PDB file of C-alpha atoms in Angstrom:
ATOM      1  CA  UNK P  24      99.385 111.799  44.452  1.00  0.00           C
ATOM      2  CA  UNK P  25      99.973 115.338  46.015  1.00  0.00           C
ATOM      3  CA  UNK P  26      97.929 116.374  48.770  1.00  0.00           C
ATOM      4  CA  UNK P  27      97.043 120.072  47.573  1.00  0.00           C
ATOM      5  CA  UNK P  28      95.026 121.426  50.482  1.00  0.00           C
ATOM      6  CA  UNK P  29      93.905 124.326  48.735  1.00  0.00           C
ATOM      7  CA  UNK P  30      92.906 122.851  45.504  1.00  0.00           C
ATOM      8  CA  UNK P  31      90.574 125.103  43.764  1.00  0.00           C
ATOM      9  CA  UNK P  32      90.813 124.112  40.212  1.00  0.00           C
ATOM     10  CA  UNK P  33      88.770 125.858  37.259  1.00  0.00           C
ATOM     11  CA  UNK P  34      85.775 124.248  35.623  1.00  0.00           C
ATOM     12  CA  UNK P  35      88.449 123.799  32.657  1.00  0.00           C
ATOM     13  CA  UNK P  36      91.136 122.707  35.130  1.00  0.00           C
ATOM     14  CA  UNK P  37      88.359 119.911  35.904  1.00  0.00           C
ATOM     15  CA  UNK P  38      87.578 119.226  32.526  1.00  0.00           C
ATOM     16  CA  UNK P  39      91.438 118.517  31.969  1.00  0.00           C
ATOM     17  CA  UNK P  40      91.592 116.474  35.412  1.00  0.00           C
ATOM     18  CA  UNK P  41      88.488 114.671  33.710  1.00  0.00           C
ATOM     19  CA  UNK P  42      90.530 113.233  30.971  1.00  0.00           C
ATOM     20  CA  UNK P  43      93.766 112.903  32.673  1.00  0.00           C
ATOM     21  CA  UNK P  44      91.672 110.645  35.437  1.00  0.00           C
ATOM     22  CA  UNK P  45      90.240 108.606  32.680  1.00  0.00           C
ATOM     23  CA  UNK P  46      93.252 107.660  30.847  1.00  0.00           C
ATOM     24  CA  UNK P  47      95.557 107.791  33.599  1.00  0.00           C
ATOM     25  CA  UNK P  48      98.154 109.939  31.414  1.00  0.00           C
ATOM     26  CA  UNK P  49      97.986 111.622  28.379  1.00  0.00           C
ATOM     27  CA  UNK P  50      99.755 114.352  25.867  1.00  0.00           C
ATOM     28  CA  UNK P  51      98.634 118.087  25.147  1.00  0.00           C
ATOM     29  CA  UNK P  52      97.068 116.455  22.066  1.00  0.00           C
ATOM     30  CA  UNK P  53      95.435 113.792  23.373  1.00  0.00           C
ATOM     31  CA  UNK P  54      93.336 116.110  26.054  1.00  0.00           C
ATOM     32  CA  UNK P  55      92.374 118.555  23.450  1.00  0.00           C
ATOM     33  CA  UNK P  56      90.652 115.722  21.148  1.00  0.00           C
ATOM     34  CA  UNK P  57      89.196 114.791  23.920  1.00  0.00           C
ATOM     35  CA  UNK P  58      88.005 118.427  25.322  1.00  0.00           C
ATOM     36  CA  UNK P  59      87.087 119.221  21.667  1.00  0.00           C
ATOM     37  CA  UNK P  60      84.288 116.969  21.208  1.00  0.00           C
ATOM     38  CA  UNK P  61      82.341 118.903  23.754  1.00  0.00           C
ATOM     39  CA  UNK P  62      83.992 122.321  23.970  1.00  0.00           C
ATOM     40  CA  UNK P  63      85.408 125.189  21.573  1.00  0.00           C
ATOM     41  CA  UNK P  64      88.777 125.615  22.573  1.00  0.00           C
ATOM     42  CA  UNK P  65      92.374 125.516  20.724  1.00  0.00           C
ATOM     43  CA  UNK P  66      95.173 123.879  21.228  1.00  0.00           C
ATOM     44  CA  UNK P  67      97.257 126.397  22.653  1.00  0.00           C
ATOM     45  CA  UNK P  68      94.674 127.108  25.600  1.00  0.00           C
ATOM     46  CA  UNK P  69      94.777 123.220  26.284  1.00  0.00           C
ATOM     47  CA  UNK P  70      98.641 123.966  26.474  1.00  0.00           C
ATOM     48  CA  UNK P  71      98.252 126.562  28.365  1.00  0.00           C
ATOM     49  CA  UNK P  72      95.872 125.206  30.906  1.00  0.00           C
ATOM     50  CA  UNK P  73      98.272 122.033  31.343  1.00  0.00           C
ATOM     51  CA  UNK P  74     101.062 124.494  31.906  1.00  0.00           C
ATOM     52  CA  UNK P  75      99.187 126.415  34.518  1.00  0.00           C
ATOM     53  CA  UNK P  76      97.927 122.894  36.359  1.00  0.00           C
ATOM     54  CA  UNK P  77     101.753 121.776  36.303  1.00  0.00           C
ATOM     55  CA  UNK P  78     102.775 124.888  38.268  1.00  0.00           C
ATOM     56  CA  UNK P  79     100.229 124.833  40.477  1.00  0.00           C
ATOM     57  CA  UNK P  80     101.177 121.036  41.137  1.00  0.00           C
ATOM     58  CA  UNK P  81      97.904 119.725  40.069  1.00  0.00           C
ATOM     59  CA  UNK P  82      99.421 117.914  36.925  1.00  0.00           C
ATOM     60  CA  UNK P  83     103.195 116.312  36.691  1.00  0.00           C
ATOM     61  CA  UNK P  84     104.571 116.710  33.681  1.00  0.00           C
ATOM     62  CA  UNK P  85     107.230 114.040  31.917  1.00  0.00           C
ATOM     63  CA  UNK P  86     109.293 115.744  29.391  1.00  0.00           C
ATOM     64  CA  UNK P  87     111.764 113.314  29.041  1.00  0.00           C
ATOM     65  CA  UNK P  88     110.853 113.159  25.820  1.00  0.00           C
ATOM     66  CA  UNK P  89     109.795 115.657  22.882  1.00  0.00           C
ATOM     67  CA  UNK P  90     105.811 115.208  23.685  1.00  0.00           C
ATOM     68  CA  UNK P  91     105.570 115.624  27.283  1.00  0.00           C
ATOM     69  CA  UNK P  92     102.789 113.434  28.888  1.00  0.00           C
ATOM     70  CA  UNK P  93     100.862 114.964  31.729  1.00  0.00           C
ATOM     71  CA  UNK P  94      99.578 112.811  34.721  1.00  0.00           C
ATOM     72  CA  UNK P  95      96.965 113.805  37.418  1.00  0.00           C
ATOM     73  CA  UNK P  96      98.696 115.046  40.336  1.00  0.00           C
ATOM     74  CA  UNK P  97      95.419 114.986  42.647  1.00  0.00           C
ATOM     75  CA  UNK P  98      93.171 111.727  43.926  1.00  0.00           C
ATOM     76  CA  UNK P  99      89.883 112.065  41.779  1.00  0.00           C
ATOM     77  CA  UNK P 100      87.633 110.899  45.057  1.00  0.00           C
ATOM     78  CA  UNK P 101      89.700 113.350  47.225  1.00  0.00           C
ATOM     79  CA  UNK P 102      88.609 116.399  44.860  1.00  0.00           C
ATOM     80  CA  UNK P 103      85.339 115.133  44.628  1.00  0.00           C
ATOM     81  CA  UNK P 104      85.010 115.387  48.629  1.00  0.00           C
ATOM     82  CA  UNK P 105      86.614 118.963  48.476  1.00  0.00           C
ATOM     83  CA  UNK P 106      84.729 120.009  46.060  1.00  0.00           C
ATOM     84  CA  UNK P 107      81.473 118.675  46.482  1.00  0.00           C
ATOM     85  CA  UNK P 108      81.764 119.973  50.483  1.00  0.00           C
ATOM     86  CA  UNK P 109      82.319 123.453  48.963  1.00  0.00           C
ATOM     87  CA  UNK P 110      79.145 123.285  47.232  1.00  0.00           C
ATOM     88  CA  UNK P 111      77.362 122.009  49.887  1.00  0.00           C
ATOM     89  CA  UNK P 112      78.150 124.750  52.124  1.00  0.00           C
ATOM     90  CA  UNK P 113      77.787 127.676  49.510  1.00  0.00           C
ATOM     91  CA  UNK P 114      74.963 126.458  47.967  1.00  0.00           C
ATOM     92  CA  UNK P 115      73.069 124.216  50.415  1.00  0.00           C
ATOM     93  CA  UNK P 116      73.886 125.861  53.820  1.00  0.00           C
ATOM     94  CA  UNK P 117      75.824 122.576  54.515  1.00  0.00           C
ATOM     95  CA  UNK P 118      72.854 120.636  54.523  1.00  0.00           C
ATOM     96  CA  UNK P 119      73.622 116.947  52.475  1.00  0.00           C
ATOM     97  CA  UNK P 120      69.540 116.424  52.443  1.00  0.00           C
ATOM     98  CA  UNK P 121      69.076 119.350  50.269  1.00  0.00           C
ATOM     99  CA  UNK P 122      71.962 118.402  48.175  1.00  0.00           C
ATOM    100  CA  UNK P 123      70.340 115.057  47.670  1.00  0.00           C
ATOM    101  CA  UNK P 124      66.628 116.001  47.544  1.00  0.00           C
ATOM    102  CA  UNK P 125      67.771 118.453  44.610  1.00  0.00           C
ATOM    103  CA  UNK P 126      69.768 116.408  42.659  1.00  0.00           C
ATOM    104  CA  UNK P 127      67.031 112.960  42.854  1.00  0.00           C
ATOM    105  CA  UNK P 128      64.617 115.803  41.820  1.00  0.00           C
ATOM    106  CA  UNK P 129      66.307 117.568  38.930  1.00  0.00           C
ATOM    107  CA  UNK P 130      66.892 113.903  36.827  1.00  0.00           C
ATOM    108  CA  UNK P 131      65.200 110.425  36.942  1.00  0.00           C
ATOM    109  CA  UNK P 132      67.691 107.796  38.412  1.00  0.00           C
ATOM    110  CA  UNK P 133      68.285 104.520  37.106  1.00  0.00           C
ATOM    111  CA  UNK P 134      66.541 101.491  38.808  1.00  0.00           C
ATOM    112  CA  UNK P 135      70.290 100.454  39.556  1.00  0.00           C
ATOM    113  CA  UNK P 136      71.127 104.203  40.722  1.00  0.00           C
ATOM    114  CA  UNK P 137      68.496 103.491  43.021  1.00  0.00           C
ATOM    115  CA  UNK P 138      69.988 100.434  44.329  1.00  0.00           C
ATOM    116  CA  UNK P 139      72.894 101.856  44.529  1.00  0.00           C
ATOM    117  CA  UNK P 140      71.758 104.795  46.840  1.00  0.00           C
ATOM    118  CA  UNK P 141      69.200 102.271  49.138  1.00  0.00           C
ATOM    119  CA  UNK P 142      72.383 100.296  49.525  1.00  0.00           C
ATOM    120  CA  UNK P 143      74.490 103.534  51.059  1.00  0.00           C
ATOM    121  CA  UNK P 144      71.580 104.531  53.229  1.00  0.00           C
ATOM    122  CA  UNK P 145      71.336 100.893  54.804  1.00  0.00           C
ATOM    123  CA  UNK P 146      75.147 101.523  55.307  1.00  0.00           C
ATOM    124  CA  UNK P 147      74.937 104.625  56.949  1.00  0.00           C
ATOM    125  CA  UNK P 148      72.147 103.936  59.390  1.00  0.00           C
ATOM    126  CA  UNK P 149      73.998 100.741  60.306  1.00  0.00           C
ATOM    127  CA  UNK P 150      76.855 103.165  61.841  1.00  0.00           C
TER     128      UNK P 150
END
């Protein structure tokens, strides 16, 4: 996977990433069926979209074939990080206990969400 340093995709660049990250490759079709369920959009912006991601080397694109099948290009944890330390900054003034103190307080976790997070803050402190 490339390592695009200045990755800034759209929120529909994500959405597409979304499904591409899920089933590891997939045709124009395929991701619009997909992005349809949840969002108004035809199949020529889908299209469109995956064109744009492909020349921005976000996608790869086989078109060996007739369909062409589009692959993420980018690690899914890697944008995660760079994205998620973009918000931070802009919106929390780089502070992760804001971050977390907002998002535990905008939605109940899950007992095992819970678990989940004691067992990363056991981790951390151990370092």
């Amino acid at each position: 996977m490339s390592n695009i340093k200045t990755l800034k995709p759209t929120e529909s660049e994500l959405e597409i990433l979304q499904v591409l990250w899920e089933k590891g490759a997939a045709t124009v079709r395929e991701v619009h069926e997909v992005l349809s369920v949840y969002k108004d959009s035809g199949y020529t912006t889908t299209l469109k979209l995956l064109q744009i991601m492909h020349e921005k080397g976000i996608v790869t694109r086989d078109d060996s074939s007739k369909t062409h099948i589009y692959k993420a290009n980018v690690d899914k944890e890697k944008t995660q990080q760079q994205m998620l330390g973009k918000m931070v900054d802009a919106l929390f003034g780089g502070s992760a206990l804001q971050l977390v103190m907002q998002a535990l307080g905008s939605s109940k976790p899950s007992n095992e969400e819970l678990e989940e997070i004691q067992k990363l803050l056991n981790n951390l402190k151990k370092k």
